[in-house]
């Protein structure tokens, strides 16, 4: 089940702990913590997992609180995999809770670039420079995965996982980046130390994504007994230049061990 727990920053519907500096509101969530707890119990009975759009700091906190309630009540019988997606703003107090609770953190790395001038108008200078703290969450021991979050028909620019990998590593989009002209910005998006390594980007797009979907027994790594879905490249991605990484593409594609091109 997918739920839009809150909205977006720009239109002030992302649920915040601290009010927006321009309109002094905090947005809203679709569920309370108690509601999330009850939902998890129902999903557990139905054998379904839960994926939530959580942009604001209060949206993910409410999910974490609700999951904690359900876990205390149900213990190991709670089998629902819970994923919080986007996580544009996180309160410092919640950064290590994903690892502690076992909630999956899913980020959209192709948006981890630009400058903070616009978002500062609604978040304030300090908060605008503390967005997309994926490295901190990763280093806490949480399961972190990446995705593109794009549904634009016939435009696959931001569907490109190598764009996500590049910006995840650099937190900027230069003239070497395969992206829109308006999206380019040579300045590293703060915090600078939230940049990821290529190994972390690859893991987040492969085995961690498979674990998020509950298909890690068949997908996500090249291991005996799995489905033999893999790509072949003409260069070593582990040593490739970070700027321009978005132009990488496979030379060969295999599904179930069969070459498709």
Coordinates of N, CA and C in Angstrom, one line a residue:
X1 N 0.8 -1.2 0.0 CA 0.0 0.0 0.0 C 0.9 1.2 0.0
X2 N 0.5 2.2 -0.8 CA 1.2 3.5 -0.8 C 0.3 4.6 -0.3
X3 N 0.8 5.4 0.6 CA 0.1 6.5 1.2 C 0.9 7.8 1.0
X4 N 0.2 8.9 0.6 CA 0.8 10.2 0.7 C 0.6 10.7 2.1
X5 N 1.6 10.6 2.9 CA 1.5 11.0 4.3 C 1.4 12.5 4.4
X6 N 2.1 13.2 3.5 CA 2.0 14.7 3.5 C 2.1 15.2 2.1
X7 N 2.3 16.5 1.9 CA 2.4 17.1 0.6 C 3.8 17.5 0.2
X8 N 4.0 18.7 -0.3 CA 5.3 19.2 -0.7 C 5.7 20.5 0.0
X9 N 7.0 20.8 0.0 CA 7.4 22.0 0.7 C 6.9 23.3 0.0
X10 N 7.0 23.3 -1.3 CA 6.8 24.5 -2.1 C 5.4 25.1 -1.8
X11 N 4.4 24.2 -1.7 CA 3.0 24.7 -1.4 C 2.6 24.5 0.0
X12 N 3.7 24.3 0.9 CA 3.5 24.3 2.3 C 2.6 23.3 2.9
X13 N 2.5 22.1 2.2 CA 1.7 21.0 2.7 C 2.5 19.9 3.2
X14 N 3.8 19.9 3.0 CA 4.7 19.0 3.7 C 4.6 19.2 5.2
X15 N 4.5 18.2 6.0 CA 4.2 18.3 7.4 C 5.5 18.5 8.2
X16 N 5.6 19.7 8.9 CA 6.8 20.1 9.6 C 6.7 20.1 11.1
X17 N 7.8 19.9 11.8 CA 7.8 20.1 13.2 C 7.9 21.6 13.5
X18 N 8.8 22.3 12.8 CA 8.9 23.7 13.0 C 8.2 24.4 11.9
X19 N 7.4 25.4 12.2 CA 6.6 26.1 11.1 C 7.4 26.6 10.0
X20 N 6.8 26.7 8.8 CA 7.3 27.5 7.7 C 7.6 28.9 8.1
X21 N 8.7 29.5 7.7 CA 9.0 30.8 8.1 C 8.2 31.9 7.4
X22 N 7.6 31.6 6.3 CA 6.9 32.6 5.5 C 5.4 32.6 5.8
X23 N 4.8 31.4 6.1 CA 3.3 31.4 6.3 C 3.0 30.9 7.7
X24 N 4.0 30.5 8.5 CA 3.9 30.1 9.9 C 2.9 29.0 10.2
X25 N 2.7 28.1 9.2 CA 1.9 26.9 9.3 C 2.8 25.7 9.4
X26 N 2.3 24.5 9.7 CA 3.1 23.3 9.7 C 2.7 22.2 8.8
X27 N 1.7 22.5 7.9 CA 1.2 21.4 7.1 C 0.5 20.4 7.9
X28 N 0.2 19.2 7.2 CA -0.6 18.2 7.9 C -0.3 16.8 7.5
X29 N -0.6 15.8 8.3 CA -0.4 14.4 7.9 C -1.7 13.7 7.6
X30 N -1.6 12.7 6.8 CA -2.9 11.9 6.5 C -3.3 11.1 7.7
X31 N -2.3 10.6 8.5 CA -2.6 9.8 9.6 C -1.9 10.3 10.9
X32 N -2.5 10.1 12.0 CA -1.8 10.3 13.3 C -0.9 9.1 13.5
X33 N -0.1 9.2 14.6 CA 0.7 8.0 14.9 C -0.2 6.8 15.3
X34 N -1.3 7.1 16.0 CA -2.2 6.0 16.4 C -2.9 5.4 15.2
X35 N -3.1 6.3 14.2 CA -3.7 5.8 12.9 C -2.7 4.9 12.2
X36 N -1.5 5.3 12.2 CA -0.5 4.4 11.5 C -0.3 3.1 12.2
X37 N -0.4 3.1 13.5 CA -0.3 1.9 14.3 C -1.5 0.9 14.0
X38 N -2.7 1.4 13.9 CA -3.8 0.6 13.5 C -3.7 0.1 12.1
X39 N -3.3 1.0 11.2 CA -3.1 0.6 9.8 C -2.1 -0.5 9.7
X40 N -1.0 -0.5 10.4 CA 0.0 -1.5 10.4 C -0.5 -2.9 10.8
X41 N -1.4 -2.8 11.8 CA -2.0 -4.1 12.3 C -2.9 -4.7 11.2
X42 N -3.6 -3.8 10.5 CA -4.5 -4.3 9.4 C -3.7 -4.8 8.3
X43 N -2.6 -4.1 7.9 CA -1.7 -4.5 6.8 C -1.0 -5.8 7.2
X44 N -0.6 -6.0 8.4 CA 0.0 -7.2 8.9 C -0.9 -8.4 8.7
X45 N -2.1 -8.2 9.0 CA -3.1 -9.3 8.8 C -3.3 -9.6 7.4
X46 N -3.3 -8.6 6.5 CA -3.5 -8.8 5.1 C -2.2 -9.2 4.3
X47 N -1.1 -9.2 5.0 CA 0.1 -9.6 4.3 C 0.7 -8.5 3.4
X48 N 0.4 -7.3 3.7 CA 0.9 -6.2 2.8 C 1.9 -5.3 3.4
X49 N 2.8 -4.7 2.6 CA 3.8 -3.8 3.1 C 3.3 -2.4 2.9
X50 N 4.0 -1.4 3.5 CA 3.6 0.0 3.5 C 4.7 0.9 3.0
X51 N 4.4 1.7 2.0 CA 5.3 2.7 1.4 C 4.6 4.1 1.5
X52 N 5.4 5.0 2.1 CA 4.7 6.3 2.4 C 5.6 7.5 1.8
X53 N 4.9 8.4 1.2 CA 5.5 9.7 0.8 C 5.6 10.5 2.0
X54 N 6.8 10.8 2.4 CA 7.1 11.6 3.7 C 8.2 12.6 3.4
X55 N 7.7 13.8 3.0 CA 8.6 14.9 2.7 C 9.1 15.7 3.9
X56 N 8.1 16.0 4.8 CA 8.4 16.9 5.9 C 8.9 16.1 7.1
X57 N 9.5 16.8 8.1 CA 10.1 16.1 9.2 C 9.0 15.5 10.1
X58 N 7.8 16.1 10.2 CA 6.8 15.6 11.0 C 6.1 14.4 10.4
X59 N 6.1 14.3 9.1 CA 5.5 13.2 8.4 C 6.2 11.9 8.7
X60 N 7.5 11.9 8.6 CA 8.3 10.7 8.9 C 8.3 10.4 10.4
X61 N 8.3 11.4 11.2 CA 8.3 11.2 12.7 C 7.0 10.5 13.1
X62 N 5.9 10.9 12.5 CA 4.6 10.3 12.8 C 4.6 8.9 12.4
X63 N 5.2 8.5 11.3 CA 5.3 7.1 10.8 C 6.1 6.3 11.8
X64 N 7.3 6.9 12.2 CA 8.2 6.2 13.1 C 7.5 6.0 14.4
X65 N 6.8 7.0 14.9 CA 6.1 6.9 16.2 C 5.0 5.8 16.1
X66 N 4.3 5.8 15.0 CA 3.2 4.8 14.8 C 3.8 3.4 14.7
X67 N 4.9 3.2 14.0 CA 5.6 1.9 13.9 C 6.1 1.5 15.2
X68 N 6.6 2.4 16.0 CA 7.1 2.0 17.3 C 6.0 1.5 18.2
X69 N 4.8 2.2 18.1 CA 3.6 1.7 18.9 C 3.2 0.3 18.5
X70 N 3.2 0.1 17.2 CA 2.8 -1.2 16.7 C 3.8 -2.3 17.1
X71 N 5.0 -2.0 17.0 CA 6.1 -2.9 17.4 C 6.0 -3.3 18.9
X72 N 5.8 -2.3 19.7 CA 5.6 -2.6 21.1 C 4.4 -3.5 21.4
X73 N 3.4 -3.3 20.7 CA 2.2 -4.1 20.9 C 2.3 -5.5 20.3
X74 N 2.9 -5.6 19.1 CA 2.9 -6.9 18.4 C 4.2 -7.6 18.4
X75 N 5.3 -7.0 18.7 CA 6.6 -7.6 18.8 C 7.0 -8.2 17.5
X76 N 7.6 -9.4 17.5 CA 8.1 -10.0 16.2 C 7.0 -10.5 15.3
X77 N 5.8 -10.5 15.7 CA 4.7 -10.9 14.8 C 4.4 -9.8 13.8
X78 N 4.9 -8.6 14.0 CA 4.7 -7.5 13.0 C 5.7 -7.7 11.9
X79 N 5.2 -8.0 10.7 CA 6.0 -8.4 9.5 C 6.0 -7.3 8.4
X80 N 5.2 -6.3 8.6 CA 5.1 -5.3 7.6 C 6.4 -4.5 7.3
X81 N 6.9 -4.5 6.1 CA 8.0 -3.7 5.7 C 7.5 -2.3 5.5
X82 N 8.1 -1.3 6.2 CA 7.7 0.1 6.1 C 8.8 0.9 5.5
X83 N 8.4 1.7 4.4 CA 9.4 2.5 3.7 C 8.9 4.0 3.8
X84 N 9.7 4.9 4.2 CA 9.5 6.3 4.2 C 10.3 6.9 3.0
X85 N 9.6 7.5 2.0 CA 10.2 7.9 0.8 C 10.4 9.5 0.8
X86 N 11.5 9.9 0.2 CA 11.9 11.3 -0.1 C 12.7 11.9 1.1
X87 N 12.1 12.0 2.2 CA 12.8 12.4 3.4 C 13.6 13.7 3.2
X88 N 13.0 14.7 2.6 CA 13.7 15.9 2.3 C 14.2 16.7 3.5
X89 N 13.4 16.6 4.6 CA 13.7 17.3 5.9 C 13.5 16.3 7.0
X90 N 14.6 16.1 7.8 CA 14.5 15.3 9.0 C 15.0 16.0 10.2
X91 N 14.2 15.9 11.3 CA 14.7 16.5 12.6 C 15.9 15.7 13.1
X92 N 16.8 16.4 13.7 CA 18.0 15.7 14.2 C 17.7 14.5 15.1
X93 N 16.6 14.6 15.9 CA 16.3 13.6 16.8 C 15.8 12.3 16.2
X94 N 15.4 12.4 14.9 CA 14.9 11.2 14.2 C 15.8 10.5 13.3
X95 N 17.0 11.1 13.1 CA 17.9 10.5 12.1 C 18.4 9.1 12.3
X96 N 18.5 8.7 13.6 CA 18.9 7.3 13.9 C 17.8 6.4 14.2
X97 N 16.6 6.8 14.1 CA 15.4 6.0 14.4 C 15.1 5.0 13.4
X98 N 15.4 5.3 12.1 CA 15.2 4.3 11.0 C 15.9 3.0 11.3
X99 N 17.2 3.2 11.7 CA 18.0 2.0 12.0 C 17.5 1.3 13.2
X100 N 17.1 2.0 14.3 CA 16.7 1.4 15.5 C 15.4 0.7 15.4
X101 N 14.5 1.2 14.5 CA 13.2 0.6 14.4 C 13.1 -0.4 13.2
X102 N 14.0 -0.3 12.3 CA 14.0 -1.2 11.1 C 13.1 -0.6 10.0
X103 N 12.9 0.7 10.0 CA 12.1 1.3 8.9 C 13.0 1.7 7.8
X104 N 12.6 1.4 6.6 CA 13.5 1.7 5.4 C 13.4 3.1 5.0
X105 N 14.6 3.7 4.7 CA 14.7 5.1 4.2 C 14.9 5.1 2.7
X106 N 14.0 5.7 2.0 CA 14.1 5.8 0.5 C 14.3 7.2 0.1
X107 N 15.4 7.5 -0.6 CA 15.7 8.9 -1.0 C 15.6 9.0 -2.6
X108 N 15.4 10.2 -3.1 CA 15.3 10.5 -4.5 C 16.5 11.3 -4.9
X109 N 17.7 10.7 -5.2 CA 18.9 11.4 -5.2 C 19.1 12.4 -6.4
X110 N 18.3 12.2 -7.5 CA 18.5 13.2 -8.5 C 18.0 14.6 -8.2
X111 N 17.3 14.7 -7.1 CA 16.9 16.1 -6.6 C 17.8 16.6 -5.5
X112 N 18.9 15.9 -5.2 CA 19.8 16.4 -4.2 C 20.9 17.3 -4.8
X113 N 20.4 18.3 -5.6 CA 21.2 19.3 -6.2 C 20.5 20.6 -6.3
X114 N 21.2 21.6 -6.7 CA 20.6 23.0 -6.8 C 21.2 23.9 -5.7
X115 N 20.5 25.0 -5.5 CA 20.9 25.9 -4.4 C 19.8 26.0 -3.4
X116 N 20.1 26.6 -2.3 CA 19.1 26.6 -1.2 C 18.3 28.0 -1.1
X117 N 18.6 28.8 -2.1 CA 18.0 30.2 -2.1 C 16.5 30.1 -2.1
X118 N 15.9 29.3 -2.9 CA 14.4 29.2 -3.0 C 13.8 28.6 -1.7
X119 N 14.4 27.4 -1.3 CA 13.8 26.7 -0.2 C 14.0 27.5 1.1
X120 N 15.0 28.4 1.2 CA 15.3 29.2 2.3 C 14.1 30.2 2.6
X121 N 13.3 30.5 1.5 CA 12.2 31.5 1.7 C 11.1 30.9 2.5
X122 N 11.0 29.5 2.5 CA 10.0 28.9 3.4 C 10.5 28.1 4.5
X123 N 11.8 27.6 4.4 CA 12.4 26.9 5.5 C 13.2 27.7 6.4
X124 N 13.7 28.8 5.9 CA 14.7 29.6 6.7 C 16.1 29.1 6.3
X125 N 17.1 30.0 6.5 CA 18.5 29.7 6.1 C 19.0 28.4 6.7
X126 N 18.9 28.2 8.0 CA 19.5 27.1 8.7 C 18.9 25.8 8.2
X127 N 17.6 25.7 8.2 CA 16.9 24.4 7.8 C 17.1 24.1 6.3
X128 N 17.2 25.1 5.5 CA 17.3 24.9 4.0 C 18.7 24.2 3.7
X129 N 19.7 24.4 4.6 CA 21.0 23.8 4.4 C 21.2 22.4 5.1
X130 N 20.0 21.9 5.6 CA 20.1 20.6 6.3 C 19.1 19.6 5.6
X131 N 19.0 19.6 4.3 CA 18.1 18.7 3.6 C 18.8 17.5 3.0
X132 N 18.0 16.4 2.8 CA 18.5 15.2 2.1 C 19.7 14.6 2.9
X133 N 19.5 14.4 4.2 CA 20.7 13.9 4.9 C 20.8 12.3 4.9
X134 N 21.0 11.9 3.6 CA 21.0 10.4 3.4 C 22.2 9.7 3.9
X135 N 23.4 10.4 3.9 CA 24.6 9.8 4.4 C 24.5 9.5 5.9
X136 N 24.0 10.5 6.6 CA 23.8 10.4 8.0 C 22.9 9.2 8.4
X137 N 21.8 9.1 7.6 CA 20.9 7.9 7.9 C 21.6 6.6 7.5
X138 N 22.3 6.6 6.4 CA 23.0 5.4 6.0 C 24.0 5.0 7.1
X139 N 24.8 5.9 7.5 CA 25.9 5.6 8.5 C 25.3 5.2 9.9
X140 N 24.0 5.5 10.1 CA 23.4 5.1 11.4 C 23.1 3.6 11.3
X141 N 23.2 2.9 10.2 CA 22.9 1.5 10.0 C 21.6 1.2 9.4
X142 N 20.8 2.2 9.0 CA 19.5 2.0 8.4 C 19.7 1.4 7.0
X143 N 18.6 0.7 6.6 CA 18.5 0.3 5.2 C 18.1 1.4 4.4
X144 N 19.0 1.9 3.4 CA 18.7 3.0 2.6 C 18.6 2.6 1.1
X145 N 17.6 3.0 0.4 CA 17.4 2.7 -1.0 C 17.2 3.9 -1.8
X146 N 17.4 3.8 -3.1 CA 17.2 5.0 -4.0 C 16.1 4.8 -5.0
X147 N 15.5 5.8 -5.4 CA 14.5 5.7 -6.5 C 14.4 7.0 -7.3
X148 N 13.6 7.0 -8.4 CA 13.6 8.2 -9.2 C 12.4 9.1 -9.0
X149 N 11.2 8.5 -8.6 CA 10.0 9.2 -8.3 C 9.6 10.1 -9.5
X150 N 9.4 9.5 -10.7 CA 9.1 10.3 -11.8 C 8.1 9.5 -12.7
X151 N 7.0 10.2 -13.1 CA 6.0 9.6 -13.9 C 5.8 10.4 -15.2
X152 N 6.7 11.2 -15.6 CA 6.6 12.0 -16.8 C 6.6 11.1 -18.1
X153 N 5.5 11.2 -18.8 CA 5.4 10.3 -20.0 C 6.3 10.7 -21.1
X154 N 7.0 9.7 -21.7 CA 7.9 9.9 -22.8 C 9.2 10.8 -22.5
X155 N 9.4 11.1 -21.2 CA 10.6 11.8 -20.9 C 11.3 11.0 -19.8
X156 N 12.4 10.3 -20.2 CA 13.1 9.4 -19.2 C 14.3 10.0 -18.6
X157 N 14.4 11.4 -18.6 CA 15.6 12.0 -18.1 C 15.9 11.7 -16.7
X158 N 14.9 11.9 -15.8 CA 15.1 11.6 -14.4 C 14.8 10.2 -14.0
X159 N 14.3 9.4 -14.9 CA 14.2 7.9 -14.6 C 15.6 7.3 -14.6
X160 N 16.6 7.9 -15.2 CA 17.9 7.4 -15.4 C 18.6 7.2 -14.0
X161 N 18.8 5.9 -13.6 CA 19.5 5.7 -12.3 C 20.9 6.2 -12.2
X162 N 21.5 6.4 -13.4 CA 22.9 6.9 -13.4 C 23.0 8.4 -13.1
X163 N 21.9 9.1 -13.4 CA 21.7 10.5 -13.0 C 21.6 10.5 -11.5
X164 N 20.8 9.6 -10.9 CA 20.6 9.6 -9.4 C 22.0 9.2 -8.8
X165 N 22.7 8.3 -9.4 CA 24.0 8.0 -8.8 C 25.0 9.2 -8.9
X166 N 25.0 9.9 -10.0 CA 25.9 11.0 -10.1 C 25.6 12.1 -9.1
X167 N 24.4 12.5 -9.0 CA 24.0 13.6 -8.1 C 24.1 13.1 -6.6
X168 N 23.8 11.8 -6.4 CA 24.0 11.3 -5.1 C 25.4 11.4 -4.6
X169 N 26.4 11.2 -5.5 CA 27.8 11.3 -5.2 C 28.3 12.7 -5.1
X170 N 27.8 13.6 -6.0 CA 28.3 15.0 -6.1 C 27.5 16.0 -5.5
X171 N 26.2 15.8 -5.3 CA 25.2 16.8 -4.8 C 25.3 18.1 -5.6
X172 N 25.5 17.9 -6.9 CA 25.4 19.1 -7.9 C 25.2 18.5 -9.3
X173 N 24.7 19.4 -10.2 CA 24.5 19.0 -11.6 C 25.2 20.0 -12.4
X174 N 26.3 19.6 -13.0 CA 27.1 20.5 -13.8 C 26.8 20.4 -15.3
X175 N 27.6 21.1 -16.1 CA 27.4 21.1 -17.6 C 27.8 19.7 -18.1
X176 N 28.4 18.8 -17.3 CA 28.7 17.5 -17.7 C 27.6 16.5 -17.3
X177 N 26.6 17.0 -16.6 CA 25.5 16.1 -16.2 C 24.4 16.0 -17.2
X178 N 23.9 14.8 -17.4 CA 22.8 14.5 -18.3 C 21.5 14.8 -17.7
X179 N 21.1 16.1 -17.7 CA 19.9 16.5 -17.1 C 19.4 17.8 -17.8
X180 N 18.3 18.4 -17.3 CA 17.8 19.6 -17.9 C 18.7 20.8 -17.6
X181 N 18.7 21.7 -18.6 CA 19.5 22.9 -18.4 C 19.2 23.7 -17.2
X182 N 17.9 23.8 -16.9 CA 17.4 24.6 -15.7 C 17.8 23.9 -14.4
X183 N 18.1 22.6 -14.4 CA 18.4 21.9 -13.2 C 19.9 21.9 -12.8
X184 N 20.7 22.5 -13.7 CA 22.2 22.5 -13.4 C 22.5 23.6 -12.4
X185 N 23.5 23.2 -11.5 CA 24.0 24.1 -10.5 C 25.4 23.6 -10.1
X186 N 26.4 24.4 -10.2 CA 27.8 23.9 -10.0 C 28.1 23.9 -8.5
X187 N 27.3 24.5 -7.6 CA 27.5 24.5 -6.2 C 27.0 23.2 -5.5
X188 N 27.9 22.7 -4.7 CA 27.5 21.4 -3.9 C 26.3 21.8 -3.0
X189 N 25.3 21.0 -3.0 CA 24.1 21.2 -2.2 C 24.5 20.8 -0.8
X190 N 24.3 21.7 0.2 CA 24.7 21.3 1.6 C 23.7 20.4 2.2
X191 N 24.2 19.6 3.2 CA 25.5 19.5 3.8 C 26.5 18.8 2.9
X192 N 27.7 19.3 2.7 CA 28.6 18.7 1.8 C 28.9 17.2 2.2
X193 N 29.0 16.9 3.5 CA 29.3 15.6 3.9 C 28.2 14.6 3.8
X194 N 27.1 15.0 3.1 CA 26.0 14.0 2.8 C 26.2 13.3 1.5
X195 N 27.3 13.6 0.8 CA 27.6 13.0 -0.5 C 27.9 11.5 -0.3
X196 N 27.5 10.6 -1.2 CA 27.6 9.2 -1.1 C 28.7 8.7 -2.0
X197 N 29.2 7.5 -1.7 CA 30.2 6.8 -2.6 C 29.5 6.0 -3.7
X198 N 30.2 5.7 -4.7 CA 29.6 4.9 -5.8 C 29.2 3.5 -5.2
X199 N 29.9 2.9 -4.3 CA 29.5 1.7 -3.7 C 28.1 1.8 -3.0
X200 N 28.0 2.9 -2.3 CA 26.7 3.1 -1.6 C 25.5 3.3 -2.6
X201 N 25.8 4.0 -3.6 CA 24.8 4.3 -4.6 C 24.4 3.0 -5.3
X202 N 25.3 2.2 -5.7 CA 25.1 0.9 -6.3 C 24.3 0.0 -5.4
X203 N 24.7 -0.1 -4.1 CA 23.9 -1.0 -3.2 C 22.5 -0.5 -3.0
X204 N 22.3 0.8 -2.9 CA 21.0 1.4 -2.7 C 20.0 1.1 -3.9
X205 N 20.6 1.1 -5.1 CA 19.8 0.8 -6.3 C 19.6 -0.7 -6.6
X206 N 20.4 -1.5 -5.9 CA 20.3 -3.0 -6.2 C 19.7 -3.8 -5.0
X207 N 20.6 -4.3 -4.2 CA 20.2 -5.2 -3.2 C 19.3 -4.5 -2.1
X208 N 19.6 -3.3 -1.8 CA 18.7 -2.6 -0.8 C 17.3 -2.3 -1.4
X209 N 17.3 -2.0 -2.7 CA 15.9 -1.9 -3.3 C 15.2 -3.2 -3.3
X210 N 15.9 -4.3 -3.6 CA 15.3 -5.6 -3.6 C 14.7 -5.9 -2.2
X211 N 15.5 -5.6 -1.1 CA 15.1 -5.8 0.2 C 13.8 -5.0 0.6
X212 N 13.8 -3.7 0.1 CA 12.6 -2.9 0.3 C 11.4 -3.5 -0.3
X213 N 11.5 -4.1 -1.5 CA 10.4 -4.8 -2.1 C 10.1 -6.2 -1.7
X214 N 11.0 -6.7 -0.8 CA 10.8 -8.1 -0.4 C 11.1 -9.2 -1.4
X215 N 12.0 -8.8 -2.3 CA 12.3 -9.8 -3.4 C 13.8 -10.1 -3.4
X216 N 14.5 -9.9 -2.2 CA 16.0 -10.1 -2.2 C 16.4 -11.5 -2.3
X217 N 15.5 -12.5 -2.2 CA 15.8 -13.9 -2.4 C 16.0 -14.2 -3.9
X218 N 15.5 -13.3 -4.8 CA 15.6 -13.6 -6.2 C 16.3 -12.4 -7.0
X219 N 16.3 -11.2 -6.4 CA 16.8 -10.1 -7.1 C 17.9 -9.3 -6.3
X220 N 18.6 -8.4 -6.9 CA 19.4 -7.4 -6.2 C 20.9 -7.7 -6.1
X221 N 21.3 -8.9 -6.4 CA 22.7 -9.3 -6.4 C 22.9 -10.5 -7.3
X222 N 24.2 -10.6 -7.8 CA 24.6 -11.7 -8.6 C 25.0 -12.9 -7.7
X223 N 24.1 -13.7 -7.4 CA 24.3 -14.8 -6.4 C 23.7 -16.1 -7.0
X224 N 24.3 -17.2 -6.7 CA 23.8 -18.5 -7.2 C 22.4 -18.7 -6.6
X225 N 21.5 -19.1 -7.5 CA 20.1 -19.3 -7.2 C 19.2 -18.2 -7.4
X226 N 19.7 -17.0 -7.7 CA 18.9 -15.8 -8.0 C 18.6 -15.8 -9.5
X227 N 17.9 -14.8 -10.0 CA 17.3 -14.7 -11.3 C 18.2 -14.4 -12.5
X228 N 19.5 -14.1 -12.2 CA 20.5 -13.8 -13.3 C 20.0 -12.6 -14.1
X229 N 19.5 -11.6 -13.5 CA 19.2 -10.3 -14.2 C 20.4 -9.4 -13.9
X230 N 21.1 -9.0 -15.0 CA 22.3 -8.2 -14.7 C 22.6 -7.4 -16.0
X231 N 23.5 -6.4 -15.8 CA 23.9 -5.5 -16.8 C 25.4 -5.6 -17.0
X232 N 25.9 -5.4 -18.2 CA 27.3 -5.3 -18.5 C 27.7 -4.0 -19.1
X233 N 28.8 -3.4 -18.6 CA 29.2 -2.0 -19.0 C 30.6 -2.1 -19.6
X234 N 30.9 -1.1 -20.4 CA 32.1 -1.0 -21.1 C 33.2 -0.3 -20.3
X235 N 32.8 0.1 -19.1 CA 33.8 0.7 -18.2 C 33.5 0.3 -16.7
X236 N 34.5 0.4 -15.9 CA 34.3 0.1 -14.5 C 33.6 1.2 -13.7
X237 N 32.4 1.0 -13.3 CA 31.6 2.0 -12.6 C 32.2 2.4 -11.3
X238 N 33.0 1.5 -10.7 CA 33.6 1.8 -9.4 C 34.7 2.9 -9.5
X239 N 35.3 3.0 -10.7 CA 36.4 4.0 -10.9 C 36.0 5.1 -11.9
X240 N 34.8 5.1 -12.4 CA 34.4 6.1 -13.4 C 34.3 7.5 -12.7
X241 N 34.5 8.5 -13.6 CA 34.5 9.9 -13.1 C 33.0 10.1 -12.6
X242 N 33.0 10.9 -11.5 CA 31.7 11.2 -10.9 C 30.9 12.2 -11.7
X243 N 31.5 13.3 -12.1 CA 30.8 14.2 -13.0 C 30.7 13.6 -14.4
X244 N 29.5 13.6 -14.9 CA 29.3 12.9 -16.2 C 28.9 11.4 -16.0
X245 N 28.8 10.9 -14.8 CA 28.4 9.5 -14.6 C 27.0 9.3 -15.1
X246 N 26.2 10.3 -15.2 CA 24.8 10.1 -15.7 C 24.8 9.7 -17.2
X247 N 25.9 9.8 -17.9 CA 25.9 9.3 -19.3 C 26.2 7.8 -19.5
X248 N 26.5 7.2 -18.4 CA 26.8 5.7 -18.4 C 25.5 5.0 -18.9
X249 N 25.7 3.9 -19.6 CA 24.6 3.1 -20.0 C 25.2 1.7 -20.3
X250 N 24.4 0.6 -20.0 CA 24.9 -0.7 -20.2 C 25.1 -1.0 -21.7
X251 N 26.1 -1.9 -22.0 CA 26.3 -2.4 -23.3 C 25.5 -3.6 -23.6
X252 N 25.2 -4.4 -22.5 CA 24.5 -5.6 -22.6 C 23.5 -5.7 -21.5
X253 N 22.3 -6.3 -21.7 CA 21.3 -6.4 -20.7 C 20.8 -7.9 -20.7
X254 N 20.8 -8.5 -19.5 CA 20.5 -9.9 -19.4 C 19.3 -10.0 -18.4
X255 N 18.3 -10.8 -18.8 CA 17.2 -11.2 -18.0 C 17.1 -12.7 -17.9
X256 N 17.1 -13.2 -16.7 CA 17.0 -14.7 -16.4 C 18.2 -15.3 -17.2
X257 N 19.3 -14.7 -17.2 CA 20.5 -15.2 -17.9 C 20.5 -15.1 -19.4
X258 N 19.4 -14.6 -20.0 CA 19.3 -14.5 -21.4 C 19.7 -13.0 -21.9
X259 N 20.6 -12.9 -22.9 CA 20.9 -11.6 -23.4 C 19.7 -11.0 -24.2
X260 N 19.4 -9.8 -23.9 CA 18.2 -9.2 -24.5 C 18.5 -8.2 -25.6
X261 N 19.8 -7.9 -25.9 CA 20.1 -6.9 -26.9 C 21.1 -7.5 -27.9

